């Protein structure tokens, strides 16, 4: 499978616990994005990496959220001290800089439920 | 800040009907408009990317148009089939973003056999 891969697909956690999600982008893609989608809304941008550099973070990304992309390959998104409001679908996408139109390819997402 | 709106929020049609959705976006600082189809338990699938005013794209029974001057795009589905049932998302990319997409809330299409 050469598409964007996200793990786990589903995560149920108790309020206050930490969770970490992983995204493996398409191998030659140097841009990686994280989005969050809640019920009835479209995906909202969280953060963006070009190679290993995190170049933009949304104001939605509170101090409890941290994302990394070591060596410019896979990325992780960690949420500390989860709250019920963090329950959402977390989507990862990747693209190749310089491509006309910059088509972004998405993973299947990680659905987080905080109980 | 881009504000992307889609209408309707949901749509129920019978198999064989043709249908269309609207995506509106700010016409200033526009770079590209993307349409995605998102089926349950799958990845959002890219349908079209359009950049130029007057662009028209077609993929099978699905087509899309773009008007950047007035800030809207239409997605058309001809002869809807049950397998077309999905959420259709449009997303706008501004000229100063690094490919960051601002999504509308989506149109949920249900095609009844």
XYZ file of C-alpha atoms in Angstrom:
228
model
C 0.000 0.000 0.000
C 1.636 3.247 -1.120
C -0.955 5.644 0.276
C -0.967 7.643 3.515
C -1.193 5.355 6.523
C -2.462 6.313 9.966
C -2.372 4.340 13.186
C -4.302 3.514 15.200
C -7.624 3.720 13.331
C -9.566 4.063 16.551
C -8.562 5.108 20.052
C -10.708 5.244 23.157
C -9.081 6.872 26.148
C -10.043 8.173 29.543
C -10.033 11.884 30.195
C -6.645 13.016 31.421
C -4.654 10.331 29.624
C -2.058 11.040 26.942
C -2.455 9.659 23.430
C -0.153 9.533 20.419
C -1.095 9.011 16.784
C 1.202 8.158 13.920
C 1.107 9.115 10.252
C 3.223 7.578 7.507
C 2.993 9.787 4.414
C 3.563 8.786 0.809
C 7.305 8.190 0.753
C 8.428 10.917 -1.649
C 6.124 13.597 -0.216
C 7.934 16.340 1.670
C 4.846 18.158 2.977
C 2.723 16.723 5.778
C -0.430 18.161 7.327
C -2.593 17.301 10.320
C -6.291 18.150 10.335
C -9.070 17.554 12.843
C -12.684 16.906 11.945
C -15.575 17.046 14.387
C -19.158 16.006 13.752
C -20.928 18.192 11.229
C -17.843 20.168 10.350
C -15.239 19.971 7.646
C -11.627 19.141 8.514
C -9.788 21.984 10.261
C -6.081 22.599 9.801
C -3.881 21.886 12.817
C -0.266 21.955 11.672
C 2.065 21.619 8.695
C 5.559 20.228 8.154
C 7.915 20.663 5.251
C 10.447 17.888 5.645
C 11.253 17.877 9.389
C 10.439 21.559 9.980
C 7.100 22.471 11.538
C 6.281 25.650 9.618
C 2.775 26.493 10.732
C 0.550 25.755 13.710
C -3.104 26.632 14.049
C -4.393 28.480 17.087
C -6.555 25.360 17.519
C -3.396 23.550 18.584
C -3.266 24.216 22.309
C -0.209 23.602 24.501
C -1.487 20.088 25.144
C -0.897 19.192 21.507
C 2.521 18.523 20.039
C 3.527 17.208 16.654
C 6.852 15.984 15.387
C 8.291 14.751 12.139
C 11.765 13.450 12.878
C 13.951 13.007 9.799
C 11.153 14.277 7.605
C 9.486 10.892 7.303
C 6.635 9.740 9.570
C 4.912 12.149 11.950
C 3.397 11.798 15.390
C 0.685 13.872 17.018
C 0.521 13.708 20.801
C -2.298 15.007 22.952
C -1.549 15.335 26.640
C -4.175 15.353 29.396
C -6.980 14.600 26.950
C -10.334 16.338 27.349
C -13.739 15.299 26.044
C -13.572 18.148 23.551
C -10.593 16.443 21.925
C -12.888 13.687 20.621
C -12.661 13.945 16.842
C -11.304 12.369 13.688
C -7.626 13.253 13.230
C -6.574 13.218 9.593
C -3.111 13.295 8.113
C -2.334 14.339 4.546
C 0.806 14.583 2.471
C 1.797 16.315 -0.736
C 4.807 17.096 -2.868
C 5.961 20.703 -2.936
C 6.212 22.193 -6.384
C 3.487 20.035 -7.904
C 1.017 22.174 -9.814
C -2.185 22.391 -7.795
C -0.477 20.591 -4.895
C -2.845 17.681 -4.634
C -2.967 16.419 -1.056
C -3.537 12.746 -0.282
C -5.244 11.808 2.944
C -5.037 8.856 5.283
C -8.103 7.128 6.692
C -7.801 9.024 9.947
C -7.640 8.145 13.633
C -10.936 8.456 15.464
C -10.350 9.526 19.051
C -13.027 9.119 21.708
C -12.324 10.585 25.128
C -14.599 9.172 27.849
C -8.728 33.837 7.118
C -10.682 31.938 4.488
C -14.342 31.122 5.019
C -15.563 28.305 2.819
C -19.275 27.501 2.730
C -21.025 24.536 1.158
C -24.683 23.994 0.402
C -26.800 22.097 0.899
C -25.642 20.386 4.097
C -27.327 17.164 3.069
C -29.160 15.827 0.077
C -31.275 12.754 -0.574
C -31.867 11.762 -4.195
C -33.182 8.760 -6.065
C -30.958 6.580 -8.209
C -30.716 8.117 -11.664
C -31.304 11.700 -10.533
C -28.755 14.340 -11.390
C -27.665 16.647 -8.615
C -25.335 19.521 -7.871
C -23.708 21.163 -4.867
C -22.275 24.608 -4.305
C -19.047 25.746 -2.692
C -18.475 29.446 -2.045
C -15.193 30.998 -0.997
C -13.539 34.418 -0.767
C -12.380 35.468 -4.216
C -9.415 37.456 -2.898
C -6.058 35.701 -2.381
C -7.325 32.577 -4.140
C -4.897 29.916 -5.368
C -6.743 26.615 -5.833
C -10.048 24.865 -5.175
C -10.133 21.159 -4.332
C -13.075 18.763 -4.302
C -12.887 15.559 -2.247
C -15.258 12.627 -1.847
C -15.227 11.019 1.586
C -16.906 7.675 2.049
C -17.414 6.230 5.509
C -14.352 4.362 6.842
C -12.228 5.440 3.889
C -9.744 8.215 3.135
C -11.019 11.421 1.555
C -10.476 10.891 -2.167
C -9.354 13.784 -4.336
C -11.754 14.405 -7.224
C -10.551 17.663 -8.763
C -8.111 20.520 -8.319
C -8.929 23.730 -10.159
C -6.975 26.955 -10.272
C -8.136 29.079 -13.205
C -11.339 31.061 -13.562
C -13.652 29.181 -15.900
C -11.949 25.821 -15.271
C -14.147 22.819 -15.887
C -13.092 19.313 -14.902
C -14.811 15.992 -15.542
C -14.324 12.489 -14.160
C -16.898 9.988 -15.390
C -20.332 11.191 -14.307
C -18.919 13.882 -12.035
C -17.912 17.336 -13.202
C -16.991 20.633 -11.581
C -16.775 24.279 -12.569
C -14.923 27.200 -11.039
C -15.671 30.929 -10.920
C -12.873 32.704 -9.071
C -14.189 36.205 -9.751
C -17.416 35.630 -7.858
C -15.998 32.960 -5.558
C -17.949 29.781 -6.212
C -17.594 26.274 -7.565
C -20.275 23.781 -8.558
C -19.996 20.000 -8.438
C -22.388 18.059 -10.660
C -23.237 14.363 -10.550
C -25.146 13.013 -13.536
C -27.320 9.934 -13.077
C -26.553 9.395 -9.376
C -25.844 5.839 -8.232
C -26.011 4.425 -4.681
C -22.201 4.155 -4.693
C -22.047 7.947 -5.066
C -23.347 8.239 -1.499
C -20.639 10.057 0.446
C -19.685 13.387 1.948
C -18.426 15.820 -0.678
C -15.932 18.340 0.622
C -14.600 21.408 -1.065
C -11.414 23.057 0.150
C -9.755 26.302 -0.764
C -6.074 27.090 -0.777
C -5.010 30.707 -0.391
C -2.070 32.180 -2.239
C 0.104 32.646 0.817
C -0.423 29.258 2.454
C 1.933 26.301 2.094
C -0.735 24.100 0.588
C -2.874 24.406 3.704
C -6.511 23.733 2.836
C -9.544 25.422 4.354
C -12.512 23.100 4.094
C -16.225 23.708 3.895
C -18.473 21.700 6.182
C -19.327 19.231 3.433
C -22.460 18.061 1.656
C -23.717 14.617 2.662
C -25.222 12.888 -0.365
C -27.448 9.839 0.000
C -28.591 8.106 -3.180
C -31.546 5.781 -2.658
C -31.942 2.717 -4.916
